[in-house]
């Protein structure tokens, strides 16, 4: 007890001045903080003179940070910003690169064979472009694309496609032929096709249906996945809603599918009119299903990064159409193609299997807020609803 009283007195003697000193110090600090603290000033803008790594030199994850675009949210912007994506089957270059390569071959042939007739020159040219190796690759892919489309038709439930519907669609796919030179006479009515990147499906006056492929494309596109998408897209035109309509074939489930493409607001995507985009959207949609299957098969032998590159390459050629599509108000082929971002982001990138291959987290729902879910061949209730409404009209 004594010790306590005695130490309390000593403590008071020491503690009172100490507390006063501390109080003073805190007061000084507060004053200084209030009146003299450093104000935040905007940092000067410094333009870095250090060279930034070109986009081509960046790994995909670095690129993602640089352009702040995720392939799961906006695949179109992501793919079109990539300078190069090599999948194990090859790359997709700019249209002009393939065209320049073909023109160079053409020039060489003309220079070294001055006495030959134009027909003979063309013959030499097609042999240099459409080599057995290149044409075999395309023919094999064409067969594969056909098989996958037939499988896609067969796999639909009867509520979507009846046996008769399936039979009609199968026959239309089976009769499409792929026309490739040599001989040059195959494209005699269209010789400038050798130097172009065009691929198209067309009906001939005698009622046959064929697909032709421009020579430059063989140099522009070396990725099998991109070629498979292109060939399947063209093949799908044989069964697109507008082709069927022109042949007076009406398949009920096509109507609900068209409604889905056109929702929520793009009515042109559900129309076969002059400016309607239904045929193109449908062809992209079928090609997406088929290539998703082909990609999934190949993915077993690929690393995850190779799989992603293969997915990017599948739609990489669509980037080149962007300039033509922006603000295009002319009727014609360009305007019948839907906006490129729509083709890539809504039709291709939202497919559940594609999202899975890209490693996107949400594999079933819509990729973007406000964007409707992916369109599938409608079954039962949806098809019936359209039928009922049609009857009341
Ligand atoms: Zn098309």
PDB file of N, CA and C in Angstrom, residues 10-111:
ATOM      1  N   UNK A  10       5.060  10.061  -7.202  1.00  0.00           N
ATOM      2  CA  UNK A  10       6.179  10.233  -8.159  1.00  0.00           C
ATOM      3  C   UNK A  10       5.617  10.279  -9.574  1.00  0.00           C
ATOM      4  N   UNK A  11       4.694   9.319  -9.799  1.00  0.00           N
ATOM      5  CA  UNK A  11       4.134   9.250 -11.155  1.00  0.00           C
ATOM      6  C   UNK A  11       3.443  10.559 -11.538  1.00  0.00           C
ATOM      7  N   UNK A  12       2.654  11.117 -10.558  1.00  0.00           N
ATOM      8  CA  UNK A  12       1.958  12.360 -10.858  1.00  0.00           C
ATOM      9  C   UNK A  12       2.953  13.451 -11.240  1.00  0.00           C
ATOM     10  N   UNK A  13       4.103  13.445 -10.501  1.00  0.00           N
ATOM     11  CA  UNK A  13       5.100  14.477 -10.761  1.00  0.00           C
ATOM     12  C   UNK A  13       5.677  14.328 -12.183  1.00  0.00           C
ATOM     13  N   UNK A  14       5.803  13.098 -12.604  1.00  0.00           N
ATOM     14  CA  UNK A  14       6.387  12.886 -13.936  1.00  0.00           C
ATOM     15  C   UNK A  14       5.315  12.980 -15.027  1.00  0.00           C
ATOM     16  N   UNK A  15       4.148  12.406 -14.693  1.00  0.00           N
ATOM     17  CA  UNK A  15       3.130  12.267 -15.752  1.00  0.00           C
ATOM     18  C   UNK A  15       2.508  13.595 -16.175  1.00  0.00           C
ATOM     19  N   UNK A  16       2.313  14.516 -15.227  1.00  0.00           N
ATOM     20  CA  UNK A  16       1.634  15.777 -15.588  1.00  0.00           C
ATOM     21  C   UNK A  16       2.436  16.559 -16.632  1.00  0.00           C
ATOM     22  N   UNK A  17       3.759  16.790 -16.391  1.00  0.00           N
ATOM     23  CA  UNK A  17       4.495  17.508 -17.458  1.00  0.00           C
ATOM     24  C   UNK A  17       4.557  16.718 -18.774  1.00  0.00           C
ATOM     25  N   UNK A  18       4.609  15.366 -18.637  1.00  0.00           N
ATOM     26  CA  UNK A  18       4.695  14.545 -19.853  1.00  0.00           C
ATOM     27  C   UNK A  18       3.426  14.685 -20.692  1.00  0.00           C
ATOM     28  N   UNK A  19       2.270  14.638 -19.932  1.00  0.00           N
ATOM     29  CA  UNK A  19       0.991  14.779 -20.644  1.00  0.00           C
ATOM     30  C   UNK A  19       0.891  16.139 -21.295  1.00  0.00           C
ATOM     31  N   UNK A  20       1.383  17.176 -20.595  1.00  0.00           N
ATOM     32  CA  UNK A  20       1.333  18.532 -21.150  1.00  0.00           C
ATOM     33  C   UNK A  20       2.167  18.614 -22.411  1.00  0.00           C
ATOM     34  N   UNK A  21       3.356  17.981 -22.346  1.00  0.00           N
ATOM     35  CA  UNK A  21       4.239  18.011 -23.512  1.00  0.00           C
ATOM     36  C   UNK A  21       3.593  17.305 -24.693  1.00  0.00           C
ATOM     37  N   UNK A  22       2.983  16.144 -24.382  1.00  0.00           N
ATOM     38  CA  UNK A  22       2.336  15.374 -25.449  1.00  0.00           C
ATOM     39  C   UNK A  22       1.196  16.148 -26.084  1.00  0.00           C
ATOM     40  N   UNK A  23       0.377  16.808 -25.204  1.00  0.00           N
ATOM     41  CA  UNK A  23      -0.757  17.595 -25.668  1.00  0.00           C
ATOM     42  C   UNK A  23      -0.270  18.704 -26.610  1.00  0.00           C
ATOM     43  N   UNK A  24       0.829  19.333 -26.205  1.00  0.00           N
ATOM     44  CA  UNK A  24       1.401  20.413 -27.023  1.00  0.00           C
ATOM     45  C   UNK A  24       1.839  19.893 -28.382  1.00  0.00           C
ATOM     46  N   UNK A  25       2.488  18.704 -28.347  1.00  0.00           N
ATOM     47  CA  UNK A  25       3.014  18.146 -29.586  1.00  0.00           C
ATOM     48  C   UNK A  25       1.874  17.818 -30.554  1.00  0.00           C
ATOM     49  N   UNK A  26       0.801  17.228 -29.965  1.00  0.00           N
ATOM     50  CA  UNK A  26      -0.355  16.863 -30.818  1.00  0.00           C
ATOM     51  C   UNK A  26      -0.977  18.112 -31.411  1.00  0.00           C
ATOM     52  N   UNK A  27      -1.083  19.191 -30.560  1.00  0.00           N
ATOM     53  CA  UNK A  27      -1.677  20.441 -31.042  1.00  0.00           C
ATOM     54  C   UNK A  27      -0.854  21.004 -32.197  1.00  0.00           C
ATOM     55  N   UNK A  28       0.479  20.958 -32.031  1.00  0.00           N
ATOM     56  CA  UNK A  28       1.358  21.494 -33.095  1.00  0.00           C
ATOM     57  C   UNK A  28       1.173  20.692 -34.366  1.00  0.00           C
ATOM     58  N   UNK A  29       1.127  19.346 -34.196  1.00  0.00           N
ATOM     59  CA  UNK A  29       0.965  18.485 -35.372  1.00  0.00           C
ATOM     60  C   UNK A  29      -0.345  18.754 -36.101  1.00  0.00           C
ATOM     61  N   UNK A  30      -1.445  18.959 -35.281  1.00  0.00           N
ATOM     62  CA  UNK A  30      -2.744  19.222 -35.896  1.00  0.00           C
ATOM     63  C   UNK A  30      -2.728  20.518 -36.670  1.00  0.00           C
ATOM     64  N   UNK A  31      -2.094  21.533 -36.094  1.00  0.00           N
ATOM     65  CA  UNK A  31      -2.013  22.830 -36.771  1.00  0.00           C
ATOM     66  C   UNK A  31      -1.269  22.699 -38.092  1.00  0.00           C
ATOM     67  N   UNK A  32      -0.160  21.953 -37.984  1.00  0.00           N
ATOM     68  CA  UNK A  32       0.670  21.793 -39.176  1.00  0.00           C
ATOM     69  C   UNK A  32      -0.117  21.051 -40.262  1.00  0.00           C
ATOM     70  N   UNK A  33      -0.857  19.995 -39.830  1.00  0.00           N
ATOM     71  CA  UNK A  33      -1.634  19.184 -40.787  1.00  0.00           C
ATOM     72  C   UNK A  33      -2.717  20.018 -41.448  1.00  0.00           C
ATOM     73  N   UNK A  34      -3.338  20.926 -40.582  1.00  0.00           N
ATOM     74  CA  UNK A  34      -4.439  21.731 -41.116  1.00  0.00           C
ATOM     75  C   UNK A  34      -3.951  22.801 -42.072  1.00  0.00           C
ATOM     76  N   UNK A  35      -2.842  23.467 -41.704  1.00  0.00           N
ATOM     77  CA  UNK A  35      -2.452  24.625 -42.520  1.00  0.00           C
ATOM     78  C   UNK A  35      -1.283  24.380 -43.466  1.00  0.00           C
ATOM     79  N   UNK A  36      -0.459  23.443 -43.112  1.00  0.00           N
ATOM     80  CA  UNK A  36       0.763  23.314 -43.937  1.00  0.00           C
ATOM     81  C   UNK A  36       0.901  21.982 -44.655  1.00  0.00           C
ATOM     82  N   UNK A  37      -0.176  21.098 -44.636  1.00  0.00           N
ATOM     83  CA  UNK A  37      -0.004  19.789 -45.292  1.00  0.00           C
ATOM     84  C   UNK A  37       0.167  19.991 -46.813  1.00  0.00           C
ATOM     85  N   UNK A  38       0.934  19.130 -47.431  1.00  0.00           N
ATOM     86  CA  UNK A  38       1.135  19.285 -48.882  1.00  0.00           C
ATOM     87  C   UNK A  38      -0.159  19.054 -49.643  1.00  0.00           C
ATOM     88  N   UNK A  39      -0.506  19.975 -50.500  1.00  0.00           N
ATOM     89  CA  UNK A  39      -1.714  19.844 -51.307  1.00  0.00           C
ATOM     90  C   UNK A  39      -1.397  18.933 -52.495  1.00  0.00           C
ATOM     91  N   UNK A  40      -2.438  18.104 -52.902  1.00  0.00           N
ATOM     92  CA  UNK A  40      -2.180  17.265 -54.060  1.00  0.00           C
ATOM     93  C   UNK A  40      -2.246  18.119 -55.313  1.00  0.00           C
ATOM     94  N   UNK A  41      -1.217  18.074 -56.093  1.00  0.00           N
ATOM     95  CA  UNK A  41      -1.184  18.846 -57.345  1.00  0.00           C
ATOM     96  C   UNK A  41      -1.224  17.847 -58.500  1.00  0.00           C
ATOM     97  N   UNK A  42      -1.871  18.226 -59.602  1.00  0.00           N
ATOM     98  CA  UNK A  42      -1.905  17.280 -60.725  1.00  0.00           C
ATOM     99  C   UNK A  42      -0.503  16.970 -61.219  1.00  0.00           C
ATOM    100  N   UNK A  43      -0.293  15.693 -61.485  1.00  0.00           N
ATOM    101  CA  UNK A  43       1.029  15.301 -61.967  1.00  0.00           C
ATOM    102  C   UNK A  43       1.226  15.829 -63.386  1.00  0.00           C
ATOM    103  N   UNK A  44       2.439  16.239 -63.668  1.00  0.00           N
ATOM    104  CA  UNK A  44       2.671  16.697 -65.046  1.00  0.00           C
ATOM    105  C   UNK A  44       2.488  15.542 -66.029  1.00  0.00           C
ATOM    106  N   UNK A  45       1.952  15.844 -67.198  1.00  0.00           N
ATOM    107  CA  UNK A  45       1.778  14.806 -68.217  1.00  0.00           C
ATOM    108  C   UNK A  45       3.117  14.537 -68.866  1.00  0.00           C
ATOM    109  N   UNK A  46       3.552  13.310 -68.755  1.00  0.00           N
ATOM    110  CA  UNK A  46       4.842  12.955 -69.337  1.00  0.00           C
ATOM    111  C   UNK A  46       4.600  12.042 -70.528  1.00  0.00           C
ATOM    112  N   UNK A  47       5.059  12.474 -71.648  1.00  0.00           N
ATOM    113  CA  UNK A  47       4.945  11.619 -72.822  1.00  0.00           C
ATOM    114  C   UNK A  47       6.163  10.727 -72.851  1.00  0.00           C
ATOM    115  N   UNK A  48       5.909   9.435 -72.678  1.00  0.00           N
ATOM    116  CA  UNK A  48       7.026   8.503 -72.616  1.00  0.00           C
ATOM    117  C   UNK A  48       7.730   8.422 -73.959  1.00  0.00           C
ATOM    118  N   UNK A  49       9.020   8.467 -73.900  1.00  0.00           N
ATOM    119  CA  UNK A  49       9.770   8.321 -75.147  1.00  0.00           C
ATOM    120  C   UNK A  49      10.241   6.885 -75.316  1.00  0.00           C
ATOM    121  N   UNK A  50      10.012   6.069 -74.250  1.00  0.00           N
ATOM    122  CA  UNK A  50      10.426   4.666 -74.343  1.00  0.00           C
ATOM    123  C   UNK A  50       9.511   3.944 -75.338  1.00  0.00           C
ATOM    124  N   UNK A  51      10.065   3.156 -76.233  1.00  0.00           N
ATOM    125  CA  UNK A  51       9.209   2.470 -77.205  1.00  0.00           C
ATOM    126  C   UNK A  51       8.314   1.437 -76.542  1.00  0.00           C
ATOM    127  N   UNK A  52       7.011   1.470 -76.886  1.00  0.00           N
ATOM    128  CA  UNK A  52       6.076   0.472 -76.349  1.00  0.00           C
ATOM    129  C   UNK A  52       6.184  -0.777 -77.198  1.00  0.00           C
ATOM    130  N   UNK A  53       6.033  -1.905 -76.525  1.00  0.00           N
ATOM    131  CA  UNK A  53       6.094  -3.168 -77.281  1.00  0.00           C
ATOM    132  C   UNK A  53       4.953  -3.202 -78.283  1.00  0.00           C
ATOM    133  N   UNK A  54       5.229  -3.583 -79.526  1.00  0.00           N
ATOM    134  CA  UNK A  54       4.113  -3.670 -80.481  1.00  0.00           C
ATOM    135  C   UNK A  54       3.116  -4.731 -80.033  1.00  0.00           C
ATOM    136  N   UNK A  55       1.843  -4.534 -80.443  1.00  0.00           N
ATOM    137  CA  UNK A  55       0.794  -5.472 -80.015  1.00  0.00           C
ATOM    138  C   UNK A  55       1.134  -6.906 -80.420  1.00  0.00           C
ATOM    139  N   UNK A  56       1.834  -7.022 -81.562  1.00  0.00           N
ATOM    140  CA  UNK A  56       2.153  -8.372 -82.054  1.00  0.00           C
ATOM    141  C   UNK A  56       3.051  -9.122 -81.096  1.00  0.00           C
ATOM    142  N   UNK A  57       3.851  -8.344 -80.314  1.00  0.00           N
ATOM    143  CA  UNK A  57       4.827  -8.987 -79.444  1.00  0.00           C
ATOM    144  C   UNK A  57       4.208  -9.418 -78.121  1.00  0.00           C
ATOM    145  N   UNK A  58       2.946  -9.060 -77.908  1.00  0.00           N
ATOM    146  CA  UNK A  58       2.337  -9.333 -76.608  1.00  0.00           C
ATOM    147  C   UNK A  58       1.663 -10.692 -76.565  1.00  0.00           C
ATOM    148  N   UNK A  59       1.785 -11.314 -75.408  1.00  0.00           N
ATOM    149  CA  UNK A  59       1.045 -12.568 -75.193  1.00  0.00           C
ATOM    150  C   UNK A  59      -0.430 -12.196 -75.040  1.00  0.00           C
ATOM    151  N   UNK A  60      -1.367 -13.134 -75.331  1.00  0.00           N
ATOM    152  CA  UNK A  60      -2.793 -12.784 -75.239  1.00  0.00           C
ATOM    153  C   UNK A  60      -3.200 -12.131 -73.926  1.00  0.00           C
ATOM    154  N   UNK A  61      -2.675 -12.610 -72.762  1.00  0.00           N
ATOM    155  CA  UNK A  61      -3.117 -12.003 -71.499  1.00  0.00           C
ATOM    156  C   UNK A  61      -2.589 -10.577 -71.359  1.00  0.00           C
ATOM    157  N   UNK A  62      -1.381 -10.312 -71.939  1.00  0.00           N
ATOM    158  CA  UNK A  62      -0.843  -8.948 -71.891  1.00  0.00           C
ATOM    159  C   UNK A  62      -1.670  -8.033 -72.788  1.00  0.00           C
ATOM    160  N   UNK A  63      -2.066  -8.588 -73.924  1.00  0.00           N
ATOM    161  CA  UNK A  63      -2.875  -7.819 -74.866  1.00  0.00           C
ATOM    162  C   UNK A  63      -4.207  -7.438 -74.222  1.00  0.00           C
ATOM    163  N   UNK A  64      -4.764  -8.406 -73.475  1.00  0.00           N
ATOM    164  CA  UNK A  64      -6.033  -8.177 -72.801  1.00  0.00           C
ATOM    165  C   UNK A  64      -5.924  -6.972 -71.869  1.00  0.00           C
ATOM    166  N   UNK A  65      -4.768  -6.885 -71.148  1.00  0.00           N
ATOM    167  CA  UNK A  65      -4.558  -5.759 -70.244  1.00  0.00           C
ATOM    168  C   UNK A  65      -4.400  -4.468 -71.027  1.00  0.00           C
ATOM    169  N   UNK A  66      -3.694  -4.572 -72.167  1.00  0.00           N
ATOM    170  CA  UNK A  66      -3.410  -3.373 -72.942  1.00  0.00           C
ATOM    171  C   UNK A  66      -4.679  -2.786 -73.545  1.00  0.00           C
ATOM    172  N   UNK A  67      -5.481  -3.632 -74.181  1.00  0.00           N
ATOM    173  CA  UNK A  67      -6.654  -3.071 -74.864  1.00  0.00           C
ATOM    174  C   UNK A  67      -7.912  -3.112 -73.998  1.00  0.00           C
ATOM    175  N   UNK A  68      -7.779  -3.701 -72.807  1.00  0.00           N
ATOM    176  CA  UNK A  68      -8.889  -3.758 -71.852  1.00  0.00           C
ATOM    177  C   UNK A  68     -10.162  -4.317 -72.476  1.00  0.00           C
ATOM    178  N   UNK A  69     -10.002  -5.346 -73.271  1.00  0.00           N
ATOM    179  CA  UNK A  69     -11.156  -6.005 -73.874  1.00  0.00           C
ATOM    180  C   UNK A  69     -11.035  -7.479 -73.567  1.00  0.00           C
ATOM    181  N   UNK A  70     -12.136  -8.063 -73.111  1.00  0.00           N
ATOM    182  CA  UNK A  70     -12.106  -9.493 -72.837  1.00  0.00           C
ATOM    183  C   UNK A  70     -12.764 -10.232 -73.994  1.00  0.00           C
ATOM    184  N   UNK A  71     -12.147 -11.293 -74.460  1.00  0.00           N
ATOM    185  CA  UNK A  71     -12.779 -12.057 -75.554  1.00  0.00           C
ATOM    186  C   UNK A  71     -14.119 -12.643 -75.142  1.00  0.00           C
ATOM    187  N   UNK A  72     -14.337 -12.790 -73.839  1.00  0.00           N
ATOM    188  CA  UNK A  72     -15.624 -13.341 -73.377  1.00  0.00           C
ATOM    189  C   UNK A  72     -16.737 -12.299 -73.479  1.00  0.00           C
ATOM    190  N   UNK A  73     -16.367 -11.018 -73.486  1.00  0.00           N
ATOM    191  CA  UNK A  73     -17.373  -9.955 -73.532  1.00  0.00           C
ATOM    192  C   UNK A  73     -17.507  -9.373 -74.944  1.00  0.00           C
ATOM    193  N   UNK A  74     -16.379  -9.118 -75.593  1.00  0.00           N
ATOM    194  CA  UNK A  74     -16.415  -8.533 -76.936  1.00  0.00           C
ATOM    195  C   UNK A  74     -15.365  -9.228 -77.798  1.00  0.00           C
ATOM    196  N   UNK A  75     -15.705 -10.396 -78.281  1.00  0.00           N
ATOM    197  CA  UNK A  75     -14.752 -11.189 -79.064  1.00  0.00           C
ATOM    198  C   UNK A  75     -14.361 -10.466 -80.353  1.00  0.00           C
ATOM    199  N   UNK A  76     -15.307  -9.744 -80.929  1.00  0.00           N
ATOM    200  CA  UNK A  76     -15.026  -9.058 -82.191  1.00  0.00           C
ATOM    201  C   UNK A  76     -13.879  -8.064 -82.039  1.00  0.00           C
ATOM    202  N   UNK A  77     -13.981  -7.165 -81.034  1.00  0.00           N
ATOM    203  CA  UNK A  77     -12.914  -6.174 -80.834  1.00  0.00           C
ATOM    204  C   UNK A  77     -11.604  -6.866 -80.512  1.00  0.00           C
ATOM    205  N   UNK A  78     -11.689  -7.916 -79.711  1.00  0.00           N
ATOM    206  CA  UNK A  78     -10.480  -8.627 -79.288  1.00  0.00           C
ATOM    207  C   UNK A  78      -9.771  -9.258 -80.495  1.00  0.00           C
ATOM    208  N   UNK A  79     -10.524  -9.998 -81.280  1.00  0.00           N
ATOM    209  CA  UNK A  79      -9.934 -10.706 -82.429  1.00  0.00           C
ATOM    210  C   UNK A  79      -9.389  -9.725 -83.456  1.00  0.00           C
ATOM    211  N   UNK A  80     -10.114  -8.624 -83.663  1.00  0.00           N
ATOM    212  CA  UNK A  80      -9.685  -7.673 -84.684  1.00  0.00           C
ATOM    213  C   UNK A  80      -8.499  -6.827 -84.216  1.00  0.00           C
ATOM    214  N   UNK A  81      -8.203  -6.828 -82.922  1.00  0.00           N
ATOM    215  CA  UNK A  81      -7.038  -6.099 -82.426  1.00  0.00           C
ATOM    216  C   UNK A  81      -5.799  -6.986 -82.461  1.00  0.00           C
ATOM    217  N   UNK A  82      -6.009  -8.278 -82.382  1.00  0.00           N
ATOM    218  CA  UNK A  82      -4.873  -9.208 -82.434  1.00  0.00           C
ATOM    219  C   UNK A  82      -4.144  -9.028 -83.755  1.00  0.00           C
ATOM    220  N   UNK A  83      -2.825  -8.910 -83.691  1.00  0.00           N
ATOM    221  CA  UNK A  83      -2.078  -8.758 -84.932  1.00  0.00           C
ATOM    222  C   UNK A  83      -1.868 -10.130 -85.564  1.00  0.00           C
ATOM    223  N   UNK A  84      -1.709 -11.124 -84.731  1.00  0.00           N
ATOM    224  CA  UNK A  84      -1.450 -12.465 -85.260  1.00  0.00           C
ATOM    225  C   UNK A  84      -1.985 -13.511 -84.286  1.00  0.00           C
ATOM    226  N   UNK A  85      -2.601 -14.538 -84.815  1.00  0.00           N
ATOM    227  CA  UNK A  85      -3.019 -15.673 -83.979  1.00  0.00           C
ATOM    228  C   UNK A  85      -2.698 -16.933 -84.756  1.00  0.00           C
ATOM    229  N   UNK A  86      -1.747 -17.656 -84.293  1.00  0.00           N
ATOM    230  CA  UNK A  86      -1.338 -18.882 -84.979  1.00  0.00           C
ATOM    231  C   UNK A  86      -1.963 -20.083 -84.304  1.00  0.00           C
ATOM    232  N   UNK A  87      -2.840 -20.769 -85.024  1.00  0.00           N
ATOM    233  CA  UNK A  87      -3.282 -22.041 -84.473  1.00  0.00           C
ATOM    234  C   UNK A  87      -2.452 -23.108 -85.184  1.00  0.00           C
ATOM    235  N   UNK A  88      -2.435 -24.342 -84.696  1.00  0.00           N
ATOM    236  CA  UNK A  88      -1.542 -25.337 -85.290  1.00  0.00           C
ATOM    237  C   UNK A  88      -1.805 -25.604 -86.777  1.00  0.00           C
ATOM    238  N   UNK A  89      -2.957 -25.175 -87.304  1.00  0.00           N
ATOM    239  CA  UNK A  89      -3.219 -25.445 -88.720  1.00  0.00           C
ATOM    240  C   UNK A  89      -2.826 -24.273 -89.618  1.00  0.00           C
ATOM    241  N   UNK A  90      -2.546 -23.126 -89.037  1.00  0.00           N
ATOM    242  CA  UNK A  90      -2.153 -21.979 -89.865  1.00  0.00           C
ATOM    243  C   UNK A  90      -2.761 -20.678 -89.373  1.00  0.00           C
ATOM    244  N   UNK A  91      -2.591 -19.626 -90.184  1.00  0.00           N
ATOM    245  CA  UNK A  91      -3.066 -18.308 -89.770  1.00  0.00           C
ATOM    246  C   UNK A  91      -4.090 -17.755 -90.766  1.00  0.00           C
ATOM    247  N   UNK A  92      -4.554 -16.554 -90.472  1.00  0.00           N
ATOM    248  CA  UNK A  92      -5.461 -15.848 -91.380  1.00  0.00           C
ATOM    249  C   UNK A  92      -4.846 -14.478 -91.619  1.00  0.00           C
ATOM    250  N   UNK A  93      -4.467 -14.211 -92.857  1.00  0.00           N
ATOM    251  CA  UNK A  93      -3.807 -12.947 -93.148  1.00  0.00           C
ATOM    252  C   UNK A  93      -4.792 -11.937 -93.719  1.00  0.00           C
ATOM    253  N   UNK A  94      -4.289 -10.761 -94.036  1.00  0.00           N
ATOM    254  CA  UNK A  94      -5.153  -9.743 -94.636  1.00  0.00           C
ATOM    255  C   UNK A  94      -5.447 -10.123 -96.081  1.00  0.00           C
ATOM    256  N   UNK A  95      -6.615  -9.734 -96.573  1.00  0.00           N
ATOM    257  CA  UNK A  95      -6.997 -10.035 -97.960  1.00  0.00           C
ATOM    258  C   UNK A  95      -5.917  -9.625 -98.949  1.00  0.00           C
ATOM    259  N   UNK A  96      -5.372  -8.433 -98.718  1.00  0.00           N
ATOM    260  CA  UNK A  96      -4.409  -7.891 -99.682  1.00  0.00           C
ATOM    261  C   UNK A  96      -3.161  -8.768 -99.789  1.00  0.00           C
ATOM    262  N   UNK A  97      -2.793  -9.438 -98.697  1.00  0.00           N
ATOM    263  CA  UNK A  97      -1.581 -10.272 -98.730  1.00  0.00           C
ATOM    264  C   UNK A  97      -1.758 -11.448 -99.689  1.00  0.00           C
ATOM    265  N   UNK A  98      -2.920 -12.077 -99.645  1.00  0.00           N
ATOM    266  CA  UNK A  98      -3.195 -13.182-100.559  1.00  0.00           C
ATOM    267  C   UNK A  98      -3.264 -12.685-102.004  1.00  0.00           C
ATOM    268  N   UNK A  99      -3.905 -11.513-102.184  1.00  0.00           N
ATOM    269  CA  UNK A  99      -4.051 -10.973-103.543  1.00  0.00           C
ATOM    270  C   UNK A  99      -2.689 -10.634-104.138  1.00  0.00           C
ATOM    271  N   UNK A 100      -1.834 -10.018-103.326  1.00  0.00           N
ATOM    272  CA  UNK A 100      -0.496  -9.649-103.811  1.00  0.00           C
ATOM    273  C   UNK A 100       0.287 -10.903-104.196  1.00  0.00           C
ATOM    274  N   UNK A 101       0.172 -11.947-103.394  1.00  0.00           N
ATOM    275  CA  UNK A 101       0.912 -13.178-103.674  1.00  0.00           C
ATOM    276  C   UNK A 101       0.471 -13.792-105.014  1.00  0.00           C
ATOM    277  N   UNK A 102      -0.824 -13.796-105.256  1.00  0.00           N
ATOM    278  CA  UNK A 102      -1.330 -14.357-106.514  1.00  0.00           C
ATOM    279  C   UNK A 102      -0.909 -13.485-107.696  1.00  0.00           C
ATOM    280  N   UNK A 103      -0.990 -12.166-107.526  1.00  0.00           N
ATOM    281  CA  UNK A 103      -0.609 -11.270-108.625  1.00  0.00           C
ATOM    282  C   UNK A 103       0.866 -11.415-108.969  1.00  0.00           C
ATOM    283  N   UNK A 104       1.675 -11.677-107.932  1.00  0.00           N
ATOM    284  CA  UNK A 104       3.112 -11.881-108.161  1.00  0.00           C
ATOM    285  C   UNK A 104       3.341 -13.146-109.010  1.00  0.00           C
ATOM    286  N   UNK A 105       2.600 -14.195-108.696  1.00  0.00           N
ATOM    287  CA  UNK A 105       2.713 -15.443-109.467  1.00  0.00           C
ATOM    288  C   UNK A 105       2.290 -15.179-110.918  1.00  0.00           C
ATOM    289  N   UNK A 106       1.215 -14.438-111.052  1.00  0.00           N
ATOM    290  CA  UNK A 106       0.678 -14.106-112.376  1.00  0.00           C
ATOM    291  C   UNK A 106       1.730 -13.350-113.202  1.00  0.00           C
ATOM    292  N   UNK A 107       2.315 -12.346-112.569  1.00  0.00           N
ATOM    293  CA  UNK A 107       3.317 -11.506-113.228  1.00  0.00           C
ATOM    294  C   UNK A 107       4.510 -12.353-113.689  1.00  0.00           C
ATOM    295  N   UNK A 108       4.965 -13.237-112.824  1.00  0.00           N
ATOM    296  CA  UNK A 108       6.095 -14.114-113.151  1.00  0.00           C
ATOM    297  C   UNK A 108       5.790 -14.997-114.346  1.00  0.00           C
ATOM    298  N   UNK A 109       4.592 -15.543-114.371  1.00  0.00           N
ATOM    299  CA  UNK A 109       4.203 -16.432-115.487  1.00  0.00           C
ATOM    300  C   UNK A 109       4.185 -15.649-116.800  1.00  0.00           C
ATOM    301  N   UNK A 110       3.617 -14.442-116.749  1.00  0.00           N
ATOM    302  CA  UNK A 110       3.540 -13.624-117.973  1.00  0.00           C
ATOM    303  C   UNK A 110       4.944 -13.255-118.455  1.00  0.00           C
ATOM    304  N   UNK A 111       5.815 -12.894-117.503  1.00  0.00           N
ATOM    305  CA  UNK A 111       7.173 -12.468-117.866  1.00  0.00           C
ATOM    306  C   UNK A 111       7.973 -13.611-118.497  1.00  0.00           C
TER     307      UNK A 111
END
